[in-house]
CSV table of C-alpha atoms in Angstrom, one decimal:
chain,number,residue,atom,x,y,z
A,1,MET,CA,51.5,-1.7,66.1
A,2,THR,CA,48.4,-3.9,65.6
A,3,LEU,CA,46.0,-4.3,68.4
A,4,GLN,CA,45.2,-8.1,68.8
A,5,PHE,CA,41.5,-9.2,69.4
A,6,CYS,CA,42.5,-10.7,72.7
A,7,ASP,CA,43.6,-7.4,73.9
A,8,LEU,CA,40.1,-5.9,73.7
A,9,PRO,CA,37.6,-5.7,76.5
A,10,PHE,CA,34.6,-8.1,76.3
A,11,GLU,CA,32.2,-5.1,75.4
A,12,LEU,CA,34.4,-4.1,72.5
A,13,LYS,CA,34.7,-7.6,71.1
A,14,LEU,CA,30.9,-7.7,71.0
A,15,TYR,CA,30.8,-4.4,69.3
A,16,CYS,CA,33.2,-5.4,66.6
A,17,ILE,CA,31.4,-8.7,66.1
A,18,LEU,CA,27.9,-7.2,66.0
A,19,ASN,CA,29.0,-4.4,63.6
A,20,ALA,CA,30.7,-6.8,61.3
A,21,LEU,CA,28.4,-9.8,61.0
A,22,PRO,CA,25.1,-10.2,59.1
A,23,VAL,CA,22.2,-10.1,61.4
A,24,HIS,CA,21.1,-13.7,60.6
A,25,LEU,CA,24.1,-15.2,62.2
A,26,LYS,CA,22.8,-16.8,65.6
A,27,GLY,CA,25.6,-18.7,67.6
A,28,LEU,CA,29.1,-17.6,68.8
A,29,ALA,CA,31.1,-20.7,69.3
A,30,TYR,CA,34.7,-19.7,69.8
A,31,LEU,CA,37.0,-16.7,70.3
A,32,SER,CA,40.8,-16.8,69.4
A,33,THR,CA,43.5,-14.2,69.2
A,34,ASN,CA,42.3,-12.7,65.9
A,35,SER,CA,39.3,-14.7,64.8
A,36,VAL,CA,35.7,-15.7,65.7
A,37,LEU,CA,34.2,-19.1,64.7
A,38,ILE,CA,30.3,-18.6,64.0
A,39,TRP,CA,27.7,-21.3,63.8
A,40,SER,CA,24.7,-20.4,61.8
A,41,PRO,CA,21.5,-22.4,61.7
A,42,SER,CA,20.3,-20.5,58.7
A,43,LEU,CA,23.3,-21.7,56.7
A,44,TYR,CA,23.9,-25.1,58.4
A,45,LYS,CA,27.5,-24.3,58.2
A,46,THR,CA,30.2,-22.7,60.3
A,47,ARG,CA,32.1,-19.6,59.4
A,48,LEU,CA,35.6,-18.3,60.3
A,49,LEU,CA,35.6,-14.6,60.5
A,50,THR,CA,39.1,-12.9,60.4
A,51,VAL,CA,39.1,-9.4,62.2
A,52,GLY,CA,41.8,-6.9,61.8
A,53,PHE,CA,42.0,-3.9,64.0
A,54,PRO,CA,43.2,-0.3,63.7
A,55,SER,CA,46.4,1.0,65.5
A,56,LYS,CA,46.4,1.9,69.0
A,57,ASN,CA,47.4,5.3,67.9
A,58,SER,CA,44.0,5.9,66.4
A,59,THR,CA,42.2,9.0,67.8
A,60,LYS,CA,38.8,7.3,67.5
A,61,ALA,CA,37.6,5.3,70.5
A,62,PHE,CA,35.7,3.0,68.2
A,63,GLU,CA,36.7,2.3,64.5
A,64,ARG,CA,35.0,-0.2,62.4
A,65,PRO,CA,37.4,-3.1,62.0
A,66,THR,CA,38.5,-4.5,58.7
A,67,CYS,CA,36.7,-7.9,58.3
A,68,ILE,CA,36.9,-10.6,55.9
A,69,ASP,CA,33.8,-12.9,55.9
A,70,TYR,CA,34.4,-16.3,54.3
A,71,ARG,CA,31.0,-17.8,53.4
A,72,GLN,CA,31.4,-21.4,52.6
A,73,THR,CA,28.8,-23.1,50.4
A,74,GLU,CA,29.3,-26.4,48.2
A,75,LYS,CA,29.7,-24.4,45.0
A,76,THR,CA,30.7,-20.9,45.7
A,77,ARG,CA,32.9,-18.8,48.0
A,78,VAL,CA,31.9,-15.2,48.5
A,79,THR,CA,34.2,-12.6,50.2
A,80,ARG,CA,32.7,-9.6,52.0
A,81,ARG,CA,35.0,-6.8,53.0
A,82,ILE,CA,34.5,-3.9,55.5
A,83,ARG,CA,37.3,-1.3,55.2
A,84,VAL,CA,38.7,0.7,58.1
A,85,THR,CA,38.9,4.3,57.4
A,86,MET,CA,42.0,6.7,57.8
A,87,LYS,CA,43.0,10.3,57.7
A,88,GLY,CA,44.4,11.7,54.6
A,89,ILE,CA,43.9,14.2,51.7
A,90,ARG,CA,41.1,13.6,49.1
A,91,VAL,CA,40.9,15.4,45.8
A,92,THR,CA,37.4,15.2,44.1
A,93,GLU,CA,38.1,17.8,41.3
A,94,CYS,CA,41.1,19.4,39.6
A,95,GLY,CA,41.9,23.0,40.5
A,96,GLY,CA,43.9,25.2,43.0
A,97,PRO,CA,45.2,24.1,46.2
A,98,GLY,CA,41.8,24.5,47.8
A,99,VAL,CA,40.7,21.2,46.3
A,100,LEU,CA,43.0,19.3,48.7
A,101,LYS,CA,40.6,18.3,51.4
A,102,TYR,CA,41.7,16.9,54.7
A,103,VAL,CA,39.3,14.1,55.7
A,104,ASP,CA,39.1,11.3,58.2
A,105,ASP,CA,37.2,8.8,56.2
A,106,LEU,CA,39.5,7.7,53.4
A,107,ALA,CA,39.1,4.0,52.5
A,108,HIS,CA,41.9,1.7,53.8
A,109,PRO,CA,44.2,1.0,50.7
A,110,GLY,CA,43.8,-2.7,51.3
A,111,LYS,CA,46.2,-5.6,51.7
A,112,PRO,CA,49.5,-5.5,49.7
A,113,SER,CA,49.6,-8.1,46.9
A,114,GLY,CA,52.5,-9.6,45.1
A,115,LYS,CA,55.5,-7.3,45.4
A,116,GLN,CA,53.6,-4.5,47.2
A,117,LEU,CA,54.2,-3.2,50.7
A,118,LEU,CA,51.6,-1.6,53.1
A,119,VAL,CA,53.5,1.2,54.9
A,120,ARG,CA,52.3,3.5,57.8
A,121,VAL,CA,53.3,7.0,56.4
A,122,LYS,CA,55.4,9.2,58.8
A,123,SER,CA,56.2,12.0,56.2
A,124,ALA,CA,55.1,12.6,52.7
A,125,GLY,CA,57.1,14.5,50.1
A,126,VAL,CA,55.6,17.6,48.3
A,127,ASN,CA,56.8,17.9,44.7
A,128,PRO,CA,55.9,20.3,41.8
A,129,VAL,CA,54.5,17.4,39.9
A,130,ASP,CA,51.9,16.9,42.6
A,131,THR,CA,50.6,20.4,41.8
A,132,TYR,CA,50.5,19.6,38.1
A,133,ILE,CA,48.4,16.7,38.7
A,134,ARG,CA,46.1,18.4,41.2
A,135,SER,CA,45.5,21.3,38.8
A,136,GLY,CA,44.8,19.0,35.8
A,137,GLN,CA,47.8,20.0,33.8
A,138,PHE,CA,48.7,16.2,34.2
A,139,SER,CA,45.9,13.7,34.3
A,140,PRO,CA,45.2,12.2,37.8
A,141,GLY,CA,43.8,9.2,36.0
A,142,ARG,CA,40.6,9.2,38.0
A,143,LEU,CA,38.7,11.1,40.6
A,144,PRO,CA,38.6,11.1,43.4
A,145,TYR,CA,42.3,10.4,44.3
A,146,VAL,CA,44.9,10.7,47.2
A,147,PRO,CA,47.9,12.8,46.0
A,148,GLY,CA,51.6,12.1,46.7
A,149,CYS,CA,54.4,10.1,45.1
A,150,ASP,CA,57.1,9.8,47.6
A,151,GLY,CA,57.5,9.6,51.4
A,152,SER,CA,58.8,7.7,54.3
A,153,GLY,CA,57.5,5.4,57.0
A,154,VAL,CA,57.4,1.9,58.7
A,155,VAL,CA,56.3,-1.3,56.9
A,156,GLU,CA,53.1,-2.6,58.3
A,157,GLU,CA,52.7,-5.6,56.0
A,158,VAL,CA,54.3,-7.2,52.8
A,159,GLY,CA,52.9,-8.9,49.9
A,160,ARG,CA,53.7,-12.7,49.4
A,161,LEU,CA,56.4,-12.0,46.8
A,162,VAL,CA,58.3,-9.3,48.6
A,163,THR,CA,61.8,-10.4,49.5
A,164,LYS,CA,63.7,-7.3,50.6
A,165,PHE,CA,61.5,-6.0,53.6
A,166,LYS,CA,59.7,-7.2,56.7
A,167,LYS,CA,57.2,-5.6,59.1
A,168,GLY,CA,58.7,-2.9,61.1
A,169,ASP,CA,61.4,-1.7,58.5
A,170,ARG,CA,62.0,2.0,58.1
A,171,VAL,CA,61.7,2.8,54.5
A,172,TYR,CA,61.4,5.5,51.8
A,173,TRP,CA,59.9,5.3,48.4
A,174,GLY,CA,59.8,7.2,45.1
A,175,ILE,CA,56.5,6.1,43.6
A,176,SER,CA,53.3,5.0,45.5
A,177,ASN,CA,50.3,3.0,44.3
A,178,SER,CA,47.6,4.6,46.4
A,179,GLY,CA,48.9,8.1,47.3
A,180,SER,CA,51.3,9.2,50.0
A,181,TYR,CA,49.1,12.0,51.5
A,182,ALA,CA,47.5,9.5,54.0
A,183,GLU,CA,48.1,7.5,57.0
A,184,LEU,CA,48.6,4.2,55.0
A,185,VAL,CA,50.0,3.8,51.5
A,186,LEU,CA,50.6,0.8,49.2
A,187,VAL,CA,54.1,1.0,47.4
A,188,PRO,CA,55.8,-1.2,44.9
A,189,GLU,CA,58.9,-3.1,46.3
A,190,LYS,CA,61.1,-1.9,43.2
A,191,THR,CA,60.7,1.8,44.1
A,192,THR,CA,61.1,1.4,47.9
A,193,PHE,CA,64.3,1.4,49.9
A,194,HIS,CA,65.7,1.1,53.3
A,195,LEU,CA,66.0,4.3,55.5
A,196,SER,CA,69.1,4.4,57.8
A,197,GLU,CA,68.6,5.3,61.6
A,198,GLY,CA,70.8,8.3,60.9
A,199,LEU,CA,68.2,10.1,58.9
A,200,SER,CA,64.8,11.4,60.1
A,201,PHE,CA,61.5,10.5,58.4
A,202,ALA,CA,61.2,14.0,57.2
A,203,GLN,CA,64.6,13.6,55.5
A,204,GLY,CA,63.6,10.2,54.2
A,205,ALA,CA,60.5,11.8,52.6
A,206,ALA,CA,63.1,14.2,50.8
A,207,ILE,CA,64.9,11.3,49.0
A,208,GLY,CA,62.4,9.4,46.7
A,209,VAL,CA,61.6,11.9,43.9
A,210,PRO,CA,64.4,14.5,44.1
A,211,TYR,CA,67.4,12.3,44.5
A,212,SER,CA,66.1,9.7,42.1
A,213,THR,CA,65.4,12.4,39.6
A,214,ALA,CA,68.9,13.8,40.1
A,215,TYR,CA,70.5,10.4,39.8
A,216,ARG,CA,68.6,9.8,36.5
A,217,ALA,CA,69.5,13.0,35.1
A,218,LEU,CA,73.2,12.9,35.8
A,219,VAL,CA,73.9,9.2,35.4
A,220,PHE,CA,71.2,7.7,33.1
A,221,LYS,CA,70.8,10.6,30.8
A,222,ALA,CA,74.1,12.7,30.9
A,223,HIS,CA,76.5,9.8,31.7
A,224,LEU,CA,78.5,12.1,34.1
A,225,SER,CA,82.1,11.1,34.4
A,226,PRO,CA,84.7,11.9,37.1
A,227,GLY,CA,86.5,15.0,36.4
A,228,GLN,CA,83.6,16.5,34.3
A,229,THR,CA,82.0,20.0,35.2
A,230,VAL,CA,78.4,20.1,35.9
A,231,LEU,CA,76.2,23.3,36.2
A,232,VAL,CA,73.0,22.9,38.3
A,233,HIS,CA,70.8,25.7,37.1
A,234,GLY,CA,68.6,26.3,40.1
A,235,ALA,CA,70.6,24.3,42.7
A,236,SER,CA,69.0,25.4,46.1
A,237,GLY,CA,65.7,23.4,45.6
A,238,ALA,CA,65.2,19.7,46.5
A,239,VAL,CA,66.4,18.3,43.2
A,240,GLY,CA,69.2,20.8,42.8
A,241,LEU,CA,70.7,20.1,46.2
A,242,ALA,CA,70.5,16.4,45.4
A,243,CYS,CA,72.4,17.0,42.2
A,244,CYS,CA,75.1,18.8,44.0
A,245,GLN,CA,75.6,15.9,46.5
A,246,ILE,CA,75.5,13.2,43.9
A,247,ALA,CA,77.7,15.0,41.4
A,248,ARG,CA,80.2,15.7,44.2
A,249,ALA,CA,80.1,11.9,45.1
A,250,LEU,CA,80.8,11.1,41.5
A,251,ASP,CA,84.0,13.4,41.7
A,252,ALA,CA,82.6,16.0,39.3
A,253,TYR,CA,83.3,19.6,39.6
A,254,VAL,CA,80.0,21.4,40.6
A,255,ILE,CA,78.9,24.9,39.9
A,256,GLY,CA,75.4,25.8,41.2
A,257,THR,CA,73.1,28.8,41.0
A,258,ALA,CA,70.4,30.1,43.5
A,259,GLY,CA,68.5,33.2,44.0
A,260,THR,CA,69.2,34.2,47.6
A,261,ASP,CA,72.1,34.4,50.0
A,262,GLU,CA,70.8,31.7,52.1
A,263,GLY,CA,70.3,29.5,48.9
A,264,LEU,CA,73.9,30.2,47.9
A,265,ARG,CA,75.2,29.0,51.3
A,266,LEU,CA,73.1,25.9,51.0
A,267,VAL,CA,74.5,25.1,47.5
A,268,LEU,CA,78.0,25.4,48.7
A,269,ALA,CA,77.5,23.5,51.9
A,270,ASN,CA,76.1,20.5,49.9
A,271,GLY,CA,78.8,19.9,47.5
A,272,ALA,CA,79.2,22.8,45.1
A,273,ASN,CA,82.5,24.2,44.2
A,274,LEU,CA,81.2,27.6,43.1
A,275,ALA,CA,77.8,29.2,43.5
A,276,PHE,CA,76.4,32.3,41.5
A,277,ASN,CA,73.2,34.4,42.1
A,278,HIS,CA,71.0,33.8,38.9
A,279,ARG,CA,69.0,36.9,39.9
A,280,GLN,CA,71.8,39.2,39.5
A,281,ASN,CA,72.6,40.8,36.1
A,282,GLY,CA,75.7,39.4,34.4
A,283,TYR,CA,75.8,36.1,36.4
A,284,ALA,CA,76.2,34.1,33.1
A,285,ASP,CA,79.2,36.1,32.3
A,286,LYS,CA,80.8,35.2,35.7
A,287,ILE,CA,80.1,31.5,35.0
A,288,LYS,CA,81.8,31.8,31.6
A,289,GLY,CA,84.8,33.5,33.3
A,290,CYS,CA,85.3,30.9,36.0
A,291,GLY,CA,87.8,29.0,33.9
A,292,LYS,CA,85.6,25.8,33.5
A,293,THR,CA,84.2,24.3,30.4
A,294,ILE,CA,80.8,23.1,31.3
A,295,ASP,CA,80.0,19.5,30.1
A,296,VAL,CA,76.6,18.9,31.7
A,297,ILE,CA,73.7,21.3,32.7
A,298,VAL,CA,70.8,20.1,34.7
A,299,GLU,CA,68.0,22.7,34.2
A,300,MET,CA,65.3,23.3,36.6
A,301,LEU,CA,63.4,25.9,34.8
A,302,ALA,CA,63.9,25.5,31.0
A,303,ASN,CA,61.4,28.1,30.0
A,304,SER,CA,63.5,30.8,31.6
A,305,ASN,CA,67.0,29.5,31.1
A,306,LEU,CA,67.2,27.2,28.0
A,307,ASP,CA,68.7,29.9,25.7
A,308,GLN,CA,71.1,30.8,28.4
A,309,ASP,CA,72.2,27.2,28.8
A,310,PHE,CA,73.0,27.1,25.0
A,311,GLU,CA,75.6,29.9,25.7
A,312,LEU,CA,77.0,28.3,28.7
A,313,ILE,CA,77.4,24.6,27.7
A,314,GLY,CA,80.7,23.5,26.2
A,315,GLN,CA,81.3,21.7,23.0
A,316,SER,CA,79.2,18.3,22.7
A,317,GLY,CA,77.7,19.2,26.1
A,318,GLN,CA,74.6,17.6,27.6
A,319,ILE,CA,71.6,19.5,28.8
A,320,VAL,CA,69.1,17.7,31.0
A,321,ILE,CA,65.7,19.4,31.5
A,322,VAL,CA,64.2,18.5,34.9
A,323,GLY,CA,61.5,21.2,35.0
A,324,SER,CA,59.7,23.9,32.8
A,325,ARG,CA,56.5,26.0,33.3
A,326,GLY,CA,56.0,27.5,29.9
A,327,ARG,CA,57.4,28.0,26.4
A,328,ILE,CA,60.5,29.6,25.3
A,329,GLU,CA,62.0,30.7,21.9
A,330,VAL,CA,65.5,29.5,21.2
A,331,ASP,CA,67.9,29.5,18.2
A,332,PRO,CA,68.5,25.8,17.1
A,333,LEU,CA,71.8,26.9,15.2
A,334,LEU,CA,73.5,27.0,18.7
A,335,THR,CA,72.9,23.3,19.1
A,336,ILE,CA,74.2,22.5,15.6
A,337,PHE,CA,77.6,24.4,16.1
A,338,LYS,CA,78.3,22.9,19.5
A,339,GLU,CA,76.7,19.6,18.9
A,340,ILE,CA,74.6,19.9,21.9
A,341,SER,CA,72.4,17.0,23.1
A,342,ILE,CA,69.2,18.0,25.1
A,343,HIS,CA,67.3,15.5,27.2
A,344,GLY,CA,64.2,15.5,29.1
A,345,THR,CA,63.8,13.2,32.0
A,346,THR,CA,61.1,11.6,34.2
A,347,LEU,CA,61.0,8.9,36.8
A,348,ASP,CA,58.4,7.0,34.8
A,349,GLY,CA,61.2,6.2,32.5
A,350,ASN,CA,63.2,4.2,35.1
A,351,SER,CA,63.3,0.4,34.4
A,352,GLU,CA,63.4,-2.1,37.3
A,353,GLU,CA,67.2,-2.4,36.8
A,354,GLU,CA,67.7,1.3,37.0
A,355,TRP,CA,65.6,1.5,40.2
A,356,GLU,CA,68.0,-1.2,41.6
A,357,LYS,CA,71.0,0.7,40.8
A,358,THR,CA,69.6,3.8,42.1
A,359,GLY,CA,68.8,2.2,45.4
A,360,GLN,CA,72.3,0.6,45.8
A,361,PHE,CA,73.9,4.0,45.1
A,362,PHE,CA,71.7,5.7,47.8
A,363,ALA,CA,72.4,3.0,50.2
A,364,SER,CA,76.0,3.6,49.8
A,365,GLY,CA,75.5,7.3,50.3
A,366,GLN,CA,73.6,6.7,53.5
A,367,GLU,CA,76.4,4.5,54.7
A,368,ARG,CA,79.1,6.9,53.7
A,369,GLY,CA,77.3,10.0,55.0
A,370,TRP,CA,77.2,12.1,51.9
A,371,LEU,CA,73.5,11.5,51.3
A,372,ASN,CA,72.1,14.1,53.6
A,373,PRO,CA,68.7,15.6,52.5
A,374,VAL,CA,67.9,19.1,53.3
A,375,VAL,CA,64.4,19.7,54.5
A,376,GLY,CA,63.3,23.4,53.8
A,377,ARG,CA,59.8,23.5,55.4
A,378,GLU,CA,57.6,21.1,57.1
A,379,PHE,CA,53.7,21.2,57.2
A,380,PRO,CA,51.2,19.0,59.0
A,381,LEU,CA,49.2,16.8,56.7
A,382,SER,CA,46.0,19.0,57.2
A,383,GLU,CA,47.8,22.0,55.6
A,384,ALA,CA,48.7,20.3,52.4
A,385,ASP,CA,47.1,23.2,50.5
A,386,LYS,CA,49.7,25.6,52.0
A,387,ALA,CA,52.6,23.3,51.1
A,388,HIS,CA,51.3,23.1,47.5
A,389,GLY,CA,51.3,26.9,47.3
A,390,GLU,CA,54.9,27.1,48.8
A,391,VAL,CA,56.5,24.5,46.4
A,392,ILE,CA,55.5,26.7,43.4
A,393,GLU,CA,55.7,30.2,44.8
A,394,HIS,CA,58.8,29.8,46.9
A,395,LYS,CA,58.3,33.0,48.7
A,396,GLY,CA,61.8,34.0,50.1
A,397,GLY,CA,63.6,31.5,47.8
A,398,SER,CA,63.8,27.7,47.4
A,399,HIS,CA,65.8,26.1,50.2
A,400,GLY,CA,65.4,22.4,50.2
A,401,LYS,CA,62.5,19.9,50.1
A,402,ILE,CA,59.0,20.6,51.5
A,403,VAL,CA,57.4,17.7,53.4
A,404,LEU,CA,54.2,16.8,55.2
A,405,ASN,CA,54.2,15.2,58.5
A,406,VAL,CA,51.5,12.7,58.7
A,407,ILE,CA,52.0,11.1,62.0
């Protein structure tokens, strides 16, 4: 909720004006709901100063307002901005989880332009790719930066070309422009979708990356058809459980693996017909003996399992690699004799049309009730370092999505 200028006591109005304006301005002529008209003898002009204020939920008694000062002259127009700060995570150097610093002076991400939305973040998703960027395995682009790809929240403002959303809408997104580990984020309209009232914001933060990755792997890469059999190798994590729900919704037969009893129960509860413990010796033989020819394998840890996948996949099968943390030696002859197709996948490969199809499918899933994200653990934003440790180490097993509660 935005605090209007007229709601402020007179003393705070003066505080905001004096902190926002150059000292040479001499006259205050008019106060309106959200603007101040200034007359300045030194410029022989009038100025219209538009003042935007932070949320009433702010913990600070006085925060410097966002001010846009339009200085009119005969030949030039100069814009001067003062940003409101916000809480969030700042990374100034690549390294371990300790480089994730919780601060209260992050710069406001700015007004949304074009097809962007400004969203007040409620929950942010924590994904393995976030740790790869933080550690420097993938380039962050520039430093410092705010981490976070996906999340959920409430729309604060929309760009002039946005057509699908309005202020106050509950949304989730798969890709952010300014980083989701903060109170406010800029997101592109094409990767943002409506969040139903039936799902919590924590669940909304569990949709963007995991479900979109699962849908891309199963539909755009493997072209999964009704009646086919899919093996989700590592099915108890966020992407794995999304694969189980999506594959079952597409009328496929689903086999999943997990490393704990709780994980196996989760896999079966989220759409799998069969589940096997991949930490037990001989589990691959049990899968081979289940009487099903596997058409598609979605692989979460290729450096450990790809050679096993070659043994498990059926003739002309499709293997889609979602994750890998190292190298592996395999025998290419197995791909020749079975005519196996191997795909890597990344959300960066999604076209605007594919994002649109993905969003429509998930909207149907929310309406029909099968899209039901599992949140494994929730951390406050200030404990992002602990969340990054958990998403990689999975002490006690992987059991759904890890999220950060921002507000």
